[in-house]
Short mmCIF file of C-alpha atoms in Angstrom, two decimals:
data_model
loop_
_atom_site.label_atom_id
_atom_site.label_comp_id
_atom_site.label_asym_id
_atom_site.label_seq_id
_atom_site.Cartn_x
_atom_site.Cartn_y
_atom_site.Cartn_z
CA MET A 1 42.14 52.28 88.59
CA ALA A 2 43.48 49.19 90.29
CA THR A 3 43.07 48.83 94.04
CA ILE A 4 46.25 49.31 96.02
CA PRO A 5 47.58 45.96 97.33
CA THR A 6 46.85 45.43 101.01
CA LEU A 7 50.01 43.48 101.85
CA GLY A 8 52.38 46.43 101.57
CA ALA A 9 53.33 46.22 105.25
CA GLU A 10 54.70 42.73 104.86
CA ARG A 11 58.12 43.82 103.68
CA THR A 12 60.37 40.98 102.67
CA PRO A 13 64.07 41.44 103.43
CA GLY A 14 65.64 43.35 100.57
CA ARG A 15 69.19 43.63 99.29
CA THR A 16 69.66 47.20 100.49
CA ALA A 17 70.40 48.32 104.03
CA SER A 18 67.78 50.36 105.86
CA ARG A 19 68.50 54.06 106.24
CA ALA A 20 69.42 53.60 109.89
CA GLU A 21 71.77 50.73 109.01
CA ALA A 22 73.36 52.77 106.20
CA ARG A 23 73.89 55.78 108.50
CA GLU A 24 75.52 53.50 111.09
CA LEU A 25 77.84 52.00 108.47
CA LEU A 26 78.74 55.45 107.15
CA GLY A 27 79.44 56.88 110.57
CA LYS A 28 81.52 54.17 112.21
CA ALA A 29 84.42 53.78 109.75
CA THR A 30 86.93 55.88 107.84
CA TYR A 31 86.44 55.41 104.11
CA ASP A 32 89.09 55.58 101.45
CA LEU A 33 86.79 57.69 99.29
CA LEU A 34 83.65 59.68 100.04
CA VAL A 35 81.76 60.59 96.87
CA ILE A 36 79.32 63.47 97.30
CA GLY A 37 76.78 63.38 94.47
CA GLY A 38 75.01 60.37 92.99
CA GLY A 39 74.58 61.42 89.38
CA ILE A 40 76.52 60.23 86.33
CA LEU A 41 79.94 61.21 87.64
CA GLY A 42 79.45 60.13 91.23
CA THR A 43 77.99 56.70 90.50
CA ALA A 44 80.58 55.96 87.80
CA THR A 45 83.44 56.85 90.13
CA ALA A 46 81.98 55.00 93.12
CA TRP A 47 81.46 51.88 91.00
CA THR A 48 84.96 52.02 89.53
CA ALA A 49 86.66 52.75 92.86
CA ALA A 50 84.81 49.92 94.60
CA GLN A 51 85.88 47.52 91.83
CA ALA A 52 89.46 48.65 92.48
CA GLY A 53 89.15 47.53 96.09
CA LEU A 54 88.71 50.92 97.78
CA LYS A 55 86.34 51.37 100.72
CA VAL A 56 83.80 53.72 99.15
CA ALA A 57 80.89 55.78 100.48
CA MET A 58 78.49 57.78 98.29
CA VAL A 59 75.77 60.20 99.37
CA ASP A 60 73.36 62.46 97.53
CA ALA A 61 71.20 65.30 98.81
CA GLY A 62 68.33 64.11 96.64
CA ASP A 63 67.66 60.86 94.83
CA PHE A 64 70.31 59.07 92.81
CA ALA A 65 70.30 60.69 89.34
CA GLY A 66 67.45 62.81 90.66
CA ALA A 67 68.43 66.01 88.86
CA THR A 68 70.46 66.49 85.67
CA SER A 69 71.41 62.84 85.22
CA SER A 70 67.77 61.77 84.75
CA ALA A 71 66.97 64.74 82.50
CA SER A 72 69.01 63.75 79.45
CA SER A 73 67.90 63.06 75.90
CA LYS A 74 68.12 59.32 76.73
CA LEU A 75 70.74 58.76 74.03
CA VAL A 76 73.84 56.57 74.02
CA HIS A 77 75.50 57.94 70.91
CA GLY A 78 78.70 58.84 69.15
CA GLY A 79 77.59 62.41 68.50
CA LEU A 80 76.94 62.93 64.80
CA ARG A 81 77.08 66.72 65.09
CA TYR A 82 80.60 66.57 66.57
CA LEU A 83 81.87 65.64 63.11
CA GLN A 84 81.13 69.20 61.98
CA THR A 85 83.76 70.50 64.39
CA GLY A 86 86.33 67.96 63.20
CA ALA A 87 86.20 65.95 66.46
CA VAL A 88 86.70 62.62 64.68
CA LYS A 89 88.72 61.07 67.52
CA LEU A 90 86.05 62.04 70.05
CA VAL A 91 83.30 60.43 67.97
CA ALA A 92 85.36 57.23 67.60
CA GLU A 93 85.90 57.10 71.39
CA ASN A 94 82.21 57.69 72.00
CA HIS A 95 81.34 54.86 69.60
CA LYS A 96 83.68 52.51 71.46
CA GLU A 97 81.94 53.18 74.77
CA ARG A 98 78.50 53.04 73.14
CA ARG A 99 79.22 49.58 71.74
CA ALA A 100 80.55 48.36 75.10
CA LEU A 101 77.36 49.48 76.85
CA ALA A 102 75.12 47.98 74.19
CA THR A 103 76.85 44.61 73.89
CA ASP A 104 78.61 43.80 77.17
CA VAL A 105 77.67 46.15 80.01
CA ALA A 106 73.95 46.81 79.64
CA PRO A 107 72.33 45.14 76.61
CA HIS A 108 69.17 44.83 78.71
CA LEU A 109 68.97 48.61 79.15
CA VAL A 110 70.58 50.07 76.00
CA ASN A 111 68.63 49.58 72.78
CA PRO A 112 69.56 50.07 69.10
CA LEU A 113 67.64 52.74 67.24
CA THR A 114 67.63 53.90 63.61
CA PHE A 115 67.89 57.65 63.02
CA PHE A 116 66.70 59.61 59.97
CA VAL A 117 68.04 63.05 59.07
CA PRO A 118 65.46 64.60 56.71
CA VAL A 119 66.75 66.65 53.79
CA TYR A 120 64.27 69.33 52.72
CA LYS A 121 64.36 71.68 49.77
CA GLY A 122 66.09 74.83 50.93
CA GLY A 123 67.33 73.16 54.12
CA PRO A 124 70.71 73.84 55.79
CA HIS A 125 72.36 70.64 54.48
CA SER A 126 72.44 68.82 51.16
CA ALA A 127 71.90 65.10 50.69
CA PRO A 128 75.49 64.47 49.49
CA LYS A 129 76.93 66.25 52.53
CA LEU A 130 74.72 64.37 54.99
CA GLY A 131 75.29 61.11 53.15
CA ALA A 132 79.04 61.53 53.50
CA GLY A 133 78.61 62.48 57.16
CA VAL A 134 76.56 59.43 58.16
CA PHE A 135 78.87 57.15 56.17
CA LEU A 136 81.90 58.47 58.10
CA TYR A 137 79.92 58.24 61.33
CA SER A 138 79.11 54.56 60.77
CA ALA A 139 82.67 53.87 59.61
CA LEU A 140 83.97 55.19 62.94
CA SER A 141 81.91 52.47 64.64
CA ALA A 142 83.32 49.86 62.22
CA PHE A 143 79.87 49.62 60.57
CA ARG A 144 78.58 47.60 63.53
CA ASP A 145 75.23 49.38 63.29
CA GLY A 146 75.01 49.14 59.52
CA MET A 147 76.28 51.50 56.87
CA GLY A 148 75.23 55.14 56.94
CA ARG A 149 73.43 55.94 53.72
CA VAL A 150 70.87 58.11 51.96
CA SER A 151 67.37 56.71 51.52
CA THR A 152 64.16 57.86 49.87
CA ALA A 153 61.46 60.12 51.23
CA ALA A 154 58.91 57.36 50.63
CA HIS A 155 60.83 54.91 52.80
CA ALA A 156 61.12 57.46 55.59
CA ALA A 157 57.41 58.29 55.50
CA GLN A 158 56.59 54.59 55.73
CA GLN A 159 58.74 54.19 58.85
CA VAL A 160 57.66 57.49 60.44
CA PRO A 161 54.13 58.34 59.25
CA ALA A 162 54.23 61.60 61.25
CA LEU A 163 57.05 62.90 59.05
CA ARG A 164 56.33 66.06 57.09
CA THR A 165 56.75 65.15 53.41
CA GLU A 166 56.23 68.54 51.72
CA GLY A 167 59.57 69.44 50.13
CA LEU A 168 61.23 66.30 51.51
CA ARG A 169 63.98 65.25 49.09
CA SER A 170 65.51 62.28 50.94
CA VAL A 171 66.78 61.17 54.34
CA ALA A 172 70.23 60.28 55.65
CA VAL A 173 70.13 57.11 57.76
CA TYR A 174 72.43 56.04 60.61
CA GLY A 175 72.33 53.89 63.75
CA ASP A 176 72.73 54.81 67.43
CA HIS A 177 71.30 53.66 70.78
CA GLN A 178 68.98 54.91 73.50
CA MET A 179 68.35 54.09 77.16
CA ASN A 180 66.28 54.96 80.19
CA ASP A 181 68.82 57.07 82.08
CA SER A 182 67.12 56.65 85.47
CA ARG A 183 67.20 52.85 85.20
CA VAL A 184 70.85 52.81 84.10
CA ALA A 185 71.67 55.05 87.07
CA VAL A 186 69.98 52.87 89.70
CA MET A 187 71.56 49.73 88.21
CA THR A 188 74.97 51.41 88.41
CA VAL A 189 74.37 52.30 92.06
CA ARG A 190 73.41 48.70 92.67
CA ALA A 191 76.59 47.53 90.92
CA ALA A 192 78.66 49.82 93.16
CA VAL A 193 76.97 48.37 96.27
CA GLU A 194 77.57 44.83 95.04
CA ALA A 195 81.26 45.80 94.68
CA GLY A 196 81.29 46.94 98.32
CA ALA A 197 80.23 50.60 98.35
CA VAL A 198 77.91 52.01 101.03
CA VAL A 199 75.37 54.50 99.67
CA LEU A 200 72.61 56.76 100.93
CA ASN A 201 70.36 59.15 99.05
CA HIS A 202 68.35 62.05 100.52
CA ALA A 203 71.37 62.85 102.72
CA GLU A 204 72.45 66.50 102.51
CA VAL A 205 75.96 67.75 103.25
CA THR A 206 75.74 70.52 105.86
CA GLY A 207 79.48 71.01 106.28
CA LEU A 208 82.89 69.52 105.60
CA ARG A 209 85.25 67.92 108.10
CA PHE A 210 88.86 69.14 108.25
CA THR A 211 91.96 67.56 109.72
CA GLY A 212 95.13 69.63 109.64
CA GLY A 213 93.61 71.95 107.05
CA ARG A 214 92.63 69.11 104.70
CA VAL A 215 89.10 67.96 103.95
CA SER A 216 88.63 64.67 105.80
CA GLY A 217 84.91 63.98 105.49
CA ALA A 218 81.50 65.60 105.70
CA GLU A 219 78.68 66.36 108.13
CA LEU A 220 75.28 65.28 106.84
CA ARG A 221 71.60 65.50 107.62
CA ASP A 222 69.06 62.85 106.64
CA ARG A 223 66.47 64.90 104.77
CA LEU A 224 63.74 62.33 105.44
CA ASP A 225 63.87 62.25 109.26
CA GLY A 226 66.35 64.99 110.21
CA THR A 227 68.98 62.67 111.70
CA GLU A 228 72.45 64.23 111.70
CA PHE A 229 75.57 62.13 111.19
CA GLY A 230 79.02 62.31 109.64
CA VAL A 231 81.38 60.42 107.36
CA SER A 232 85.17 60.39 107.58
CA ALA A 233 87.32 59.69 104.50
CA ARG A 234 90.92 59.85 103.33
CA LEU A 235 89.74 61.66 100.20
CA VAL A 236 86.50 63.48 99.30
CA LEU A 237 85.21 63.80 95.74
CA ASN A 238 82.79 66.61 94.94
CA ALA A 239 80.59 65.27 92.11
CA THR A 240 77.54 67.43 92.76
CA GLY A 241 76.99 68.60 89.18
CA PRO A 242 75.32 72.04 89.09
CA TRP A 243 76.09 72.44 92.82
CA VAL A 244 79.84 71.78 92.46
CA ASP A 245 80.81 75.39 93.26
CA HIS A 246 78.51 75.44 96.30
CA LEU A 247 80.52 72.60 97.83
CA ARG A 248 83.83 74.15 96.74
CA ARG A 249 82.89 77.25 98.75
CA MET A 250 82.38 75.04 101.82
CA GLU A 251 86.02 74.04 101.37
CA ASP A 252 87.24 77.56 100.56
CA ALA A 253 84.92 80.53 100.98
CA GLY A 254 86.94 82.46 98.43
CA ALA A 255 86.82 79.82 95.69
CA ALA A 256 86.14 81.43 92.31
CA PRO A 257 83.35 80.06 90.08
CA SER A 258 84.59 77.14 87.99
CA ILE A 259 81.57 76.24 85.87
CA ARG A 260 78.65 77.63 83.95
CA LEU A 261 75.34 75.98 83.26
CA SER A 262 73.34 75.32 80.11
CA LYS A 263 69.69 74.30 80.28
CA GLY A 264 68.35 71.51 78.11
CA ALA A 265 64.56 71.19 78.08
CA HIS A 266 62.47 68.35 76.64
CA VAL A 267 58.82 67.63 75.86
CA VAL A 268 57.17 64.19 75.84
CA VAL A 269 54.06 63.68 73.68
CA LYS A 270 51.69 60.80 73.02
CA ARG A 271 52.23 59.25 69.62
CA ARG A 272 49.32 58.92 67.24
CA THR A 273 51.06 56.63 64.75
CA PRO A 274 53.91 54.10 64.89
CA TRP A 275 57.46 55.48 65.11
CA ARG A 276 59.95 52.93 63.79
CA ALA A 277 62.86 55.38 63.71
CA ALA A 278 64.01 58.57 65.40
CA LEU A 279 64.49 61.92 63.69
CA THR A 280 67.57 64.14 63.89
CA ILE A 281 66.16 67.43 62.65
CA PRO A 282 68.61 70.08 61.34
CA ILE A 283 67.59 73.49 62.64
CA ASP A 284 70.47 75.40 61.12
CA LYS A 285 74.00 74.57 60.03
CA TYR A 286 75.05 73.71 63.58
CA ARG A 287 72.03 72.89 65.73
CA VAL A 288 69.76 69.85 65.59
CA SER A 289 66.65 68.81 67.45
CA PHE A 290 65.55 65.25 68.16
CA ALA A 291 62.25 63.39 67.93
CA ILE A 292 62.80 60.00 69.55
CA PRO A 293 60.33 57.15 70.15
CA TRP A 294 60.61 56.46 73.88
CA GLU A 295 58.47 54.53 76.38
CA ASP A 296 55.60 54.30 73.86
CA HIS A 297 55.71 58.10 73.48
CA VAL A 298 57.87 60.57 71.55
CA LEU A 299 60.61 62.61 73.22
CA LEU A 300 61.24 66.03 71.66
CA GLY A 301 64.15 68.43 72.25
CA THR A 302 66.45 69.79 73.32
CA THR A 303 67.30 73.43 74.02
CA ASP A 304 70.75 74.81 74.82
CA GLU A 305 70.88 78.16 76.59
CA GLU A 306 72.82 79.61 79.49
CA TYR A 307 71.19 79.21 82.90
CA THR A 308 72.06 81.44 85.86
CA GLY A 309 69.26 80.63 88.30
CA ASP A 310 69.05 78.22 91.24
CA PRO A 311 69.58 74.65 89.96
CA MET A 312 66.70 73.52 92.18
CA ASP A 313 64.32 75.71 90.16
CA VAL A 314 65.21 74.51 86.66
CA ARG A 315 62.19 73.51 84.59
CA ALA A 316 60.82 73.61 81.07
CA THR A 317 59.13 76.98 80.62
CA GLU A 318 56.35 77.84 78.20
CA ALA A 319 58.96 79.51 76.01
CA ASP A 320 60.98 76.27 76.01
CA VAL A 321 57.92 74.26 75.04
CA ASP A 322 57.12 76.73 72.25
CA GLN A 323 60.67 76.49 70.91
CA ILE A 324 60.77 72.69 71.05
CA LEU A 325 57.41 72.27 69.31
CA ASP A 326 58.35 74.89 66.71
CA GLU A 327 61.66 73.17 65.93
CA ALA A 328 60.00 69.75 65.82
CA GLY A 329 57.56 71.23 63.33
CA HIS A 330 60.38 71.55 60.80
CA ALA A 331 59.91 67.82 60.16
CA ILE A 332 56.75 66.65 61.98
CA ARG A 333 53.18 67.32 60.92
CA ASP A 334 51.18 69.70 63.10
CA GLU A 335 48.58 67.18 64.26
CA HIS A 336 51.32 65.18 65.98
CA LEU A 337 52.48 68.23 67.95
CA ASP A 338 49.17 69.27 69.50
CA ARG A 339 49.67 70.57 73.02
CA ASP A 340 46.93 68.23 74.21
CA LEU A 341 49.30 65.34 73.45
CA ILE A 342 51.93 66.54 75.95
CA THR A 343 52.30 64.18 78.93
CA TYR A 344 55.47 65.52 80.52
CA THR A 345 58.03 68.30 80.25
CA PHE A 346 61.38 68.43 81.99
CA ALA A 347 64.72 70.21 81.95
CA GLY A 348 68.25 69.45 83.07
CA LEU A 349 71.48 71.40 83.36
CA ARG A 350 74.68 70.71 81.46
CA VAL A 351 77.74 71.52 83.55
CA LEU A 352 80.29 73.26 81.34
CA PRO A 353 83.77 74.66 82.03
CA GLY A 354 83.64 78.32 83.00
CA GLY A 355 84.47 80.91 80.38
CA PRO A 356 82.99 83.24 77.76
CA GLY A 357 81.11 82.40 74.59
CA ASP A 358 77.95 80.63 73.53
CA THR A 359 77.08 77.59 75.67
CA ALA A 360 76.10 75.63 72.56
CA ALA A 361 79.70 75.88 71.35
CA ALA A 362 81.34 75.12 74.72
CA LYS A 363 83.36 71.93 75.09
CA ARG A 364 81.56 68.97 76.66
CA GLU A 365 84.59 67.85 78.62
CA THR A 366 85.16 66.47 82.10
CA VAL A 367 87.30 68.67 84.34
CA VAL A 368 88.88 67.53 87.63
CA THR A 369 90.33 70.16 90.00
CA GLU A 370 91.86 70.02 93.47
CA GLY A 371 90.88 72.60 96.06
CA ARG A 372 92.82 74.27 98.85
CA GLY A 373 91.73 71.58 101.32
CA GLY A 374 92.59 68.68 99.06
CA MET A 375 89.01 67.96 97.96
CA LEU A 376 88.72 66.90 94.33
CA SER A 377 85.89 68.41 92.28
CA VAL A 378 84.73 66.87 89.01
CA ALA A 379 82.35 68.46 86.52
CA GLY A 380 81.09 67.79 83.01
CA GLY A 381 80.64 64.57 81.09
CA LYS A 382 77.89 62.61 79.38
CA TRP A 383 76.09 59.30 79.79
CA THR A 384 77.67 57.61 76.77
CA THR A 385 81.17 57.83 78.26
CA TYR A 386 80.29 57.62 81.95
CA ARG A 387 82.36 54.46 82.51
CA HIS A 388 85.38 56.10 80.88
CA ILE A 389 84.87 59.15 83.09
CA GLY A 390 84.87 56.92 86.19
CA ARG A 391 88.20 55.43 85.14
CA THR A 392 89.64 58.87 84.37
CA VAL A 393 88.68 60.20 87.80
CA LEU A 394 90.13 57.11 89.47
CA GLU A 395 93.47 57.80 87.75
CA LYS A 396 93.32 61.34 89.19
CA LEU A 397 92.70 59.91 92.66
CA LYS A 398 95.90 57.88 92.41
CA GLY A 399 97.91 61.03 91.98
CA VAL A 400 96.63 62.91 95.04
CA PRO A 401 99.59 63.13 97.43
CA GLY A 402 99.35 62.09 101.05
CA THR A 403 96.37 59.74 100.70
CA GLY A 404 98.12 56.47 99.90
CA LEU A 405 95.22 55.41 97.70
CA ALA A 406 97.42 54.33 94.81
CA GLU A 407 99.03 51.63 96.95
CA ASP A 408 95.64 50.28 98.00
CA MET A 409 94.09 50.08 94.55
CA SER A 410 93.91 46.75 92.74
CA PRO A 411 93.56 46.19 88.98
CA PHE A 412 89.94 45.80 87.95
CA PRO A 413 88.26 44.28 84.87
CA ALA A 414 87.91 46.55 81.88
CA THR A 415 84.30 45.49 81.35
CA VAL A 416 81.86 44.54 84.10
CA PRO A 417 78.15 44.09 83.25
CA LEU A 418 75.44 45.87 85.18
CA PRO A 419 73.09 43.75 87.30
CA GLY A 420 70.34 41.99 85.37
CA VAL A 421 72.34 41.63 82.16
CA GLY A 422 70.50 39.44 79.68
CA ALA A 423 68.62 39.48 76.39
CA PRO A 424 65.29 41.29 76.94
CA ASN A 425 63.39 39.14 74.42
CA ALA A 426 64.56 35.95 76.13
CA VAL A 427 63.68 37.34 79.55
CA ALA A 428 60.21 38.37 78.37
CA HIS A 429 59.64 34.90 76.94
CA ARG A 430 60.63 33.30 80.24
CA LEU A 431 58.29 35.61 82.15
CA LEU A 432 55.42 34.49 79.94
CA VAL A 433 56.05 30.74 79.96
CA ASP A 434 57.48 30.12 83.45
CA ARG A 435 54.22 30.72 85.25
CA GLU A 436 52.24 28.72 87.75
CA PRO A 437 49.22 26.91 86.30
CA GLY A 438 46.30 29.28 86.09
CA SER A 439 48.41 32.44 86.41
CA ARG A 440 49.25 34.78 83.56
CA MET A 441 51.35 37.87 82.94
CA GLU A 442 50.26 40.32 80.28
CA PRO A 443 52.71 40.31 77.33
CA LEU A 444 53.10 44.10 77.51
CA VAL A 445 53.99 43.86 81.21
CA ALA A 446 56.53 41.09 80.52
CA LYS A 447 58.15 43.14 77.74
CA HIS A 448 58.17 46.23 79.95
CA LEU A 449 59.83 44.45 82.89
CA ALA A 450 62.42 42.72 80.70
CA GLY A 451 63.44 46.02 79.10
CA HIS A 452 63.88 47.84 82.42
CA TYR A 453 65.23 45.16 84.77
CA GLY A 454 66.68 42.40 82.59
CA THR A 455 66.98 39.13 84.52
CA LEU A 456 66.08 40.97 87.74
CA SER A 457 62.54 40.79 86.33
CA PHE A 458 62.40 37.27 87.76
CA ASP A 459 62.68 38.75 91.27
CA ILE A 460 59.67 40.94 90.50
CA ALA A 461 57.81 37.93 89.10
CA ARG A 462 58.44 36.09 92.39
CA LEU A 463 56.91 39.00 94.31
CA ILE A 464 53.81 38.68 92.14
CA ALA A 465 53.71 34.90 92.64
CA ASP A 466 53.77 35.43 96.42
CA ASP A 467 51.15 38.21 96.30
CA PRO A 468 49.12 38.26 93.04
CA ALA A 469 47.76 41.73 93.93
CA LEU A 470 51.23 43.10 93.21
CA GLY A 471 50.69 42.12 89.58
CA ASP A 472 47.94 44.71 89.20
CA PRO A 473 48.76 47.82 87.15
CA ILE A 474 49.45 51.01 89.07
CA HIS A 475 47.28 52.73 86.45
CA GLU A 476 45.17 50.86 83.92
CA ASP A 477 46.67 52.82 81.01
CA GLY A 478 50.29 51.84 81.67
CA PRO A 479 52.45 48.69 81.98
CA ASP A 480 53.96 49.48 85.40
CA VAL A 481 52.72 47.16 88.19
CA TRP A 482 52.66 47.39 91.98
CA ALA A 483 55.44 44.82 92.32
CA GLN A 484 57.78 47.44 90.86
CA VAL A 485 56.90 49.79 93.71
CA ALA A 486 57.61 47.04 96.24
CA TYR A 487 60.87 46.18 94.51
CA ALA A 488 61.92 49.85 94.34
CA ALA A 489 61.29 50.28 98.07
CA ASP A 490 63.10 47.08 99.04
CA ASN A 491 65.98 47.04 96.58
CA GLU A 492 66.38 50.38 94.83
CA TRP A 493 66.52 53.10 97.51
CA ALA A 494 63.09 54.53 96.62
CA TYR A 495 61.71 56.48 99.58
CA THR A 496 59.49 59.18 98.06
CA VAL A 497 56.64 59.19 95.58
CA ASP A 498 58.81 60.94 92.98
CA ASP A 499 61.58 58.36 93.48
CA VAL A 500 59.08 55.73 92.36
CA LEU A 501 56.97 57.52 89.75
CA ARG A 502 59.65 59.62 88.04
CA ARG A 503 62.74 57.44 88.26
CA ARG A 504 61.97 53.78 89.12
CA THR A 505 58.93 53.44 86.85
CA THR A 506 57.62 55.21 83.74
CA MET A 507 54.45 56.60 85.33
CA THR A 508 55.34 60.30 85.19
CA VAL A 509 56.64 60.11 81.62
CA ARG A 510 53.32 58.64 80.54
CA GLY A 511 51.34 61.34 82.34
CA LEU A 512 49.85 58.76 84.71
CA ASP A 513 51.03 60.19 88.05
CA THR A 514 47.56 61.44 88.93
CA PRO A 515 46.77 62.74 92.44
CA GLU A 516 45.05 59.43 93.17
CA VAL A 517 48.08 57.41 92.04
CA ARG A 518 50.43 59.62 94.06
CA GLN A 519 48.33 59.15 97.19
CA GLN A 520 48.21 55.39 96.71
CA VAL A 521 51.97 55.12 96.17
CA GLU A 522 52.62 57.29 99.22
CA SER A 523 50.40 55.02 101.33
CA PHE A 524 52.09 51.90 99.95
CA LEU A 525 55.57 53.23 100.70
CA ALA A 526 54.59 54.23 104.24
CA LYS A 527 53.47 50.67 104.95
CA ARG A 528 56.38 49.07 103.12
CA GLN A 529 58.99 51.07 104.99
CA LYS A 530 57.70 50.43 108.52
#
């Protein structure tokens, strides 16, 4: 285990305001828009609204993307299974957004990935059917990720040695993308701030402000030091995900439930062999499970079942783990699914429109409603189309009477890249060659930084140049280094150990957030934030 750097107290001025400065900014002005909730929907709307010239504030009771939005399957995809329901237009729209993210908005964070759909003897789908499906799927993306096709079992086993080959007839092949959802979220928050938004995480809404019967802001409490403050706004957007009805009841105690929740659990395992492709595993005629190479591990899942408990308590249960491993076993050999290989389990909640029926069949749509006090509430959505959702919500904001927001909005570019945009391979090369004489960065560290920060990796490299101890690994078995902790504290609103280990680095995913590491990070943050 590396020794914790001793220079943590020497905090260099960062790009983000301190908590006290942010609270002062939030409390002394009236904002055009107050966004409550810093997940997919909140960050997308705050970013879009700030680009349109609105004065925007965004707060979250926890960390940005700290709940559902960092518990996804890490996919940026068109949705192959949607073709079964005839949603061809939806898939085409998803592909359009996927390509924009991968080529223009976040090529440093969104990575291409080949997917195999194994066809087994006696399985729920035939090779001709799947072949036609992946061909149509790739056609809807204008074949920009290659042509969907059927390949041989031998080819698939070569690319994914863990694949179960007994009874394997062939595989259907198609292309999609993946991402680290936590990193995309924090980069989007940063983009919103660079466009003029003021943000604060770990700030809980304790009540709403009303003027003439209309919601005109919120009362908040800083959950880290207990400071109470308030924010005034012409319009308030409730983007709190699973907690959307909780906030609606603050506006109107008699508000009827508007959503229902579906739990999606995942399991992360160490990989014993190379994984050069992901698996989309048919479970029955309608459901699939995924096995996705991710952060040098394999991500398995997901489940889809109604959840009625407290959103704060959602987790992957033993029954969830059993189900995920069992379903993965349809296509993966047993020795690659040993419970001893598990490094991390997690679960998130899908927010679905209220109504009867099976949650797996419910529409994954974004719904915007206006409450009795004029507060807008938004629920639903997915990472692939989060920019589109931000634009959709902004159009709704224009139509709210009595706010005057439409007159104050300016046209904004259709495509704006996230901070750090750049080619990861080129960035990694620069990190390796642009070094002071006698200094060296490990190639795995350079690749890791380039794929999670893009050109912002050079800022981290400068921290290491100023203090070489920050180049030490947080844990000897992983690529994350102490400079990332310093950078997260100074520039990425990381205040707690979980902010750093779960969402700013890959430590928790890799099973490296040991008690010793947690204590060291806590000590580092305490010094850094003085």
